[in-house]
Tab-separated table of C-alpha atoms in Angstrom:
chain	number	residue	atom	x	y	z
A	1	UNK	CA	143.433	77.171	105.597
A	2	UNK	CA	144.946	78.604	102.121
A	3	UNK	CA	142.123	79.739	100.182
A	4	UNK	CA	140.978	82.093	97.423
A	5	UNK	CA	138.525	85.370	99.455
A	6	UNK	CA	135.964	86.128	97.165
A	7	UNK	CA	136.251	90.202	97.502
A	8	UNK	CA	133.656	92.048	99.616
A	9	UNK	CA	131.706	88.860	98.984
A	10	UNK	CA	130.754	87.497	102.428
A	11	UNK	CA	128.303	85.075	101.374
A	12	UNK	CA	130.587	83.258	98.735
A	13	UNK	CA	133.756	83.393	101.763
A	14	UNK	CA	131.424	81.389	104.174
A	15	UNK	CA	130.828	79.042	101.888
A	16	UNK	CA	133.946	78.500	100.389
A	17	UNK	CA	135.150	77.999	104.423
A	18	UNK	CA	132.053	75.531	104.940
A	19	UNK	CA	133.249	72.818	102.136
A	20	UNK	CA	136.866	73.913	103.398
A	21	UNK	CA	135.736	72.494	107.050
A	22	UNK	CA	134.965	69.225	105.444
A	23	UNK	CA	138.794	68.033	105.086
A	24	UNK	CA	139.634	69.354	108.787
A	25	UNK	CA	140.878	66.293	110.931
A	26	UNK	CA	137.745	65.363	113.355
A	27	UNK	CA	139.895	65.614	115.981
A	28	UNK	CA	141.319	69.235	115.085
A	29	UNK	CA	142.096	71.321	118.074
A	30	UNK	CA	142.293	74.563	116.261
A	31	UNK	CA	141.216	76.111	112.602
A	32	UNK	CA	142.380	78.729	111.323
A	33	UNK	CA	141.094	81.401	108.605
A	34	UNK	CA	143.193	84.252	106.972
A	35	UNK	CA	142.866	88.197	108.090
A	36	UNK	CA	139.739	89.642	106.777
A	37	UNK	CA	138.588	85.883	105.861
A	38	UNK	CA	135.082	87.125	105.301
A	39	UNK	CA	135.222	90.034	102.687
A	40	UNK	CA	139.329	90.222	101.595
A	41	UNK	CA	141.733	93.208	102.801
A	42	UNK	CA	139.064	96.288	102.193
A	43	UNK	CA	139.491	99.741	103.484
A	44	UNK	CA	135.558	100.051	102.908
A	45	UNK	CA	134.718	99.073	107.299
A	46	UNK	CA	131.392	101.730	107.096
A	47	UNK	CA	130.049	99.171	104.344
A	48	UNK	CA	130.936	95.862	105.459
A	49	UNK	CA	131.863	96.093	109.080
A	50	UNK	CA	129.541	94.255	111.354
A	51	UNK	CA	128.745	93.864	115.382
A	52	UNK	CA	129.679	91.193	117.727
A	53	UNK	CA	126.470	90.233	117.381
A	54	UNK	CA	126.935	89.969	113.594
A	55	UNK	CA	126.247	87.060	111.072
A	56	UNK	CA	129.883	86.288	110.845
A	57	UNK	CA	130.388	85.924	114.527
A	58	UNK	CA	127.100	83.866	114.800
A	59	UNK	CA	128.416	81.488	111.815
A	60	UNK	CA	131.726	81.249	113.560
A	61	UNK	CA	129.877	79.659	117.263
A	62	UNK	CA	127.817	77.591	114.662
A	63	UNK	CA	130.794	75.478	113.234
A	64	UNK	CA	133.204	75.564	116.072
A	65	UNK	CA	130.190	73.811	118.012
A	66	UNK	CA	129.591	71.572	114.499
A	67	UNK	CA	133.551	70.362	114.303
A	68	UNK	CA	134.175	70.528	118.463
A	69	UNK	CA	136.820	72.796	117.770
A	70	UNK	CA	138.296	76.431	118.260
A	71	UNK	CA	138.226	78.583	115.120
A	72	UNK	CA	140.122	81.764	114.784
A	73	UNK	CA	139.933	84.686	111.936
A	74	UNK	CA	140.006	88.439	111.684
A	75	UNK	CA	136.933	90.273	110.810
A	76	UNK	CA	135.498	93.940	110.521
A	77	UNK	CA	134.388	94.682	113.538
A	78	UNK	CA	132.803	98.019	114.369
A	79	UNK	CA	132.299	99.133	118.227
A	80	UNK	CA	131.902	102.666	119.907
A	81	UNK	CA	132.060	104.130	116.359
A	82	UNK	CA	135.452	103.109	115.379
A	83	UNK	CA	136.069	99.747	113.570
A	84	UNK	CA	138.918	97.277	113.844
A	85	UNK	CA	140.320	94.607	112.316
A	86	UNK	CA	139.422	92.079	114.432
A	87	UNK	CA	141.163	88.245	115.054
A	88	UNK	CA	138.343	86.340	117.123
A	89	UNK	CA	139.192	83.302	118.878
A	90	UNK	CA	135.864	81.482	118.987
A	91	UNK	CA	135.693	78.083	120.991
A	92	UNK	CA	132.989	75.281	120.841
A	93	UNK	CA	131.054	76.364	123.600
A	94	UNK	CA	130.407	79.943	122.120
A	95	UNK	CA	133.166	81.621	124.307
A	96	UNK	CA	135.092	84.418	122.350
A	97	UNK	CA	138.272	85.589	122.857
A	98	UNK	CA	139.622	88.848	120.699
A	99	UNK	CA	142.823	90.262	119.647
A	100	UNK	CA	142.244	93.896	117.605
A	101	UNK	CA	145.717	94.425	115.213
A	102	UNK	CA	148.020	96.724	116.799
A	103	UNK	CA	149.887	97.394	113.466
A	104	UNK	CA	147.596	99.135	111.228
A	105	UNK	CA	149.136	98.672	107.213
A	106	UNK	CA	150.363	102.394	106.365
A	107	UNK	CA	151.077	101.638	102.951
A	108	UNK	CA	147.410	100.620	102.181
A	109	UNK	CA	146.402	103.320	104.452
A	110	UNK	CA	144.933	100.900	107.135
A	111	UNK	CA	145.417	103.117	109.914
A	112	UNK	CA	142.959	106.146	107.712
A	113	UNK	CA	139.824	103.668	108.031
A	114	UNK	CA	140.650	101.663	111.491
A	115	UNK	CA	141.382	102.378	114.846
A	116	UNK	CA	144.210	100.355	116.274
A	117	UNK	CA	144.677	97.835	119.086
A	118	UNK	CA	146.740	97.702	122.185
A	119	UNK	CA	147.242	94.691	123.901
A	120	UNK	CA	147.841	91.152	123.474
A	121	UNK	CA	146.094	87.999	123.278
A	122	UNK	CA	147.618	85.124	124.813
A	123	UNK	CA	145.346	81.588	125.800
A	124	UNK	CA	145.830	78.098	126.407
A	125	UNK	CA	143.886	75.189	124.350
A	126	UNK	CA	144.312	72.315	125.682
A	127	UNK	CA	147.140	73.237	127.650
A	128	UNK	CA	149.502	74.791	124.525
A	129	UNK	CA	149.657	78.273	125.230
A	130	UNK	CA	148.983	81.067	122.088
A	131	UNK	CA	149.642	83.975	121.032
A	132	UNK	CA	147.747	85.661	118.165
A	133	UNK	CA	148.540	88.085	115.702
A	134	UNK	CA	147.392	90.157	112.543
A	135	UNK	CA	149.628	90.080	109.335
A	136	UNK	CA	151.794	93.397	109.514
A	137	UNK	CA	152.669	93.132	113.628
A	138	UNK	CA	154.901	89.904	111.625
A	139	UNK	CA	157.208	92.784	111.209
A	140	UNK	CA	157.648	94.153	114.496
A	141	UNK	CA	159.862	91.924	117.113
A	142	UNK	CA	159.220	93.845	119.865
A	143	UNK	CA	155.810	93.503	120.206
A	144	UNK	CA	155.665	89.781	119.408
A	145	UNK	CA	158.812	89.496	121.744
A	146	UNK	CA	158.385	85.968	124.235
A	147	UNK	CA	161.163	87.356	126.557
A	148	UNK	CA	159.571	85.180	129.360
A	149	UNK	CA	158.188	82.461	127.371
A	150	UNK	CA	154.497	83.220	127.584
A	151	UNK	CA	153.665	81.445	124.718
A	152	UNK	CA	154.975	78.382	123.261
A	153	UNK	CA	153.215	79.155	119.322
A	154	UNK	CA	152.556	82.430	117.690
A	155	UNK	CA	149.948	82.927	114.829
A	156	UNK	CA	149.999	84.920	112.435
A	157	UNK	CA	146.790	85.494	110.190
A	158	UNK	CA	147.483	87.446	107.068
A	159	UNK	CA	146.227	89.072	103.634
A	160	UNK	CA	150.257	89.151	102.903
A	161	UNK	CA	150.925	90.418	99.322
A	162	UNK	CA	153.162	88.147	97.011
A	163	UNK	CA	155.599	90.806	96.159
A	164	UNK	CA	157.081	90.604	99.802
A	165	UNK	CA	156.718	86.495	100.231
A	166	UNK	CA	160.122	86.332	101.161
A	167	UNK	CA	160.122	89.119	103.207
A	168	UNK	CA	156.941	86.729	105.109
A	169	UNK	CA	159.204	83.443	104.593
A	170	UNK	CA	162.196	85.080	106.445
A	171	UNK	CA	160.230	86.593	109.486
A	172	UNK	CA	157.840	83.711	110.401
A	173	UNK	CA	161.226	82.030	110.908
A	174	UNK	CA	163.371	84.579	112.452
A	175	UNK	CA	160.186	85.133	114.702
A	176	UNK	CA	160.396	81.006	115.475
A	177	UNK	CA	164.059	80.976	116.202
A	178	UNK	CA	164.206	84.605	118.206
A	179	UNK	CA	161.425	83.265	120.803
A	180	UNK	CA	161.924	79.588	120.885
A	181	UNK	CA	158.144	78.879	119.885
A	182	UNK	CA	156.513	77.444	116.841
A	183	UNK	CA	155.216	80.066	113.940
A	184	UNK	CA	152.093	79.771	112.413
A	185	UNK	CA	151.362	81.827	109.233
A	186	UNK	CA	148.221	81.262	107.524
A	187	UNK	CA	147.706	83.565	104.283
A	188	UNK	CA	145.294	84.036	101.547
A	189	UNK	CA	145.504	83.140	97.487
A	190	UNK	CA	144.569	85.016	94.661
A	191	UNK	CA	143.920	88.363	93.183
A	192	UNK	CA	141.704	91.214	95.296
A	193	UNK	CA	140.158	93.718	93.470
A	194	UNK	CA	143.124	96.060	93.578
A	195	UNK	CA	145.380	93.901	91.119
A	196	UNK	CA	147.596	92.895	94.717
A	197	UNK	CA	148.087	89.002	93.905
A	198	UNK	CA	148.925	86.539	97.301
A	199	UNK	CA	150.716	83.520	96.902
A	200	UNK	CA	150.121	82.370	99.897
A	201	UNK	CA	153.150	80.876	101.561
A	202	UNK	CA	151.012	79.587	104.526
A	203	UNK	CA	153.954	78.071	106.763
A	204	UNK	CA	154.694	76.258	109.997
A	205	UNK	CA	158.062	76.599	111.521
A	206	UNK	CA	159.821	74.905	114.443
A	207	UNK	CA	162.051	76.887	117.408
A	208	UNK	CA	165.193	75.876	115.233
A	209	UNK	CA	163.296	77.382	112.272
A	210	UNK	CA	162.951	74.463	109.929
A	211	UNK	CA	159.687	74.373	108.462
A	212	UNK	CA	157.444	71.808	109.103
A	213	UNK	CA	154.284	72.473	106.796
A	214	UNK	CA	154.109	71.392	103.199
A	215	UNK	CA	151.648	73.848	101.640
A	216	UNK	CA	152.818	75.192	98.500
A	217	UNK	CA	153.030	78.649	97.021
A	218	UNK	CA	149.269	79.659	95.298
A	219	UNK	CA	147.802	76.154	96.349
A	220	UNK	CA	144.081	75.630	97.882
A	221	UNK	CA	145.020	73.681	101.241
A	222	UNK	CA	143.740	72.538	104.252
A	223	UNK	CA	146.660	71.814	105.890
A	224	UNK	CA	146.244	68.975	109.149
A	225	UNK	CA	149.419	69.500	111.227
A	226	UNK	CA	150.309	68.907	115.089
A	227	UNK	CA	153.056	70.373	117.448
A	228	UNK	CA	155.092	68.653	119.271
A	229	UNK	CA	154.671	70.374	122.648
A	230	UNK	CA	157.179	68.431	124.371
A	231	UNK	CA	159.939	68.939	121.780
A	232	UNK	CA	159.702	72.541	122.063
A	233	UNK	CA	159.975	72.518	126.095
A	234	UNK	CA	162.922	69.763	125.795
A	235	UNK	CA	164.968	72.255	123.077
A	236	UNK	CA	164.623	75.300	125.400
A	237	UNK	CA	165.796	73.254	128.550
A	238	UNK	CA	168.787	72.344	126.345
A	239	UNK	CA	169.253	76.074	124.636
A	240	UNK	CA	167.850	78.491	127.043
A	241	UNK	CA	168.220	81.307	124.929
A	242	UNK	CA	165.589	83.283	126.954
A	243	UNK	CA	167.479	82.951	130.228
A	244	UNK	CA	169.827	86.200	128.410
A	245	UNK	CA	167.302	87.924	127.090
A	246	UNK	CA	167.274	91.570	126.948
A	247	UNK	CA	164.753	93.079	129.555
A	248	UNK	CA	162.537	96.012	128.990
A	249	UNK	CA	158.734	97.242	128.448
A	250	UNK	CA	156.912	99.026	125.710
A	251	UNK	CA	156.172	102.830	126.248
């Protein structure tokens, strides 16, 4: 989902995601919302930050039981005293699954107001394994590296400025191509209250890193797309890249 956030406005964000939900295929096996879907990319967590307990959460287990269907999104989460940034993987049944963003933004001082994360999330739905991730770890191959193919898609939520789109445009697909898996980048529209505008650039790409989506640049979209699963296994058995890949562990 490509949307305008509505800044530090959680109320207006819900909504605008609730008439969003309307155009989702009824047979959807996974939605998903930008980083920071409910309030826009703050650096304000002591104000806005909730529990996992919270509203948003609650609203989340409301709709993914409404559309049968996994949701996933990033929220401000606060726990122990610290707060993260937050991608929750929310299925139909009320199970939640959570990734916190390892990569806090230095450049909008992220890592000042949020503690980071340190390990990953990786899940099947309906057999199709995932990996998630928040906006800036796009940037860091190591981290999001599928040396032993753990995960045949990686998603990537994002409040990604338009000034670097083609920095986003050029990793999603290096990050297809380098791990022989499908890229997922779903990214915000509009102005936040800091003058940063988003274009967007929400984009699917395939393990040979064509794209595959057809969202355009500053558009409102609900995008319906589906992977072919068995594609992706039959172009690794042909180009087994990952049988050479380097070997080694993060410190």
């Amino acid at each position: 989902m490509q949307a305008n956030l509505e800044w530090e406005n959680k109320r207006a964000n819900l909504r605008l995601f609730e008439n969003a939900f309307k155009e989702v295929d009824h047979d959807a096996q996974l939605v998903i919302l930008p980083e920071m879907f409910s309030t826009g990319f703050t650096m304000d967590p002591l104000k806005h930050a909730e529990s996992m307990n919270g509203k948003s959460i609650k609203w989340m287990k409301t709709f993914a039981e409404k559309l049968d269907t996994t949701l996933c999104g990033s929220l401000i989460i606060e726990e122990n005293g610290c707060y993260f940034n937050r991608l929750l993987v929310v299925n139909q049944k009320g199970e939640i699954k959570t990734y916190d963003k390892k990569h806090l933004f230095r450049y909008a001082d992220e890592h000042q107001h949020y503690s980071a994360g340190s390990s990953h999330l990786i899940l099947s739905i309906h057999q199709v394994k995932l990996a998630f991730f928040i906006c800036y770890d796009l940037r860091f191959p190591v981290w999001t590296r599928n040396t032993h193919l753990k995960y045949d898609v990686a998603i990537y939520i994002a409040n990604w400025p338009e000034a670097r789109s083609s920095h986003w445009n050029a990793l999603l697909k290096a990050r297809a191509i380098e791990n022989q898996a499908y890229t997922v980048g779903v990214n915000r529209i509009g102005d936040d209250k800091n003058g940063i505008s988003h274009s967007g650039d929400s984009a699917v790409y395939n393990p040979k890193g064509e794209k595959i989506s057809i969202t355009n640049p500053h558009e409102y979209k609900v995008e319906n797309i589906s992977l072919d699963i068995e594609k992706l296994y039959e172009y690794r058995s042909k180009f087994p890249t990952h049988l050479d890949a380097d070997q080694f562990k993060l410190l």
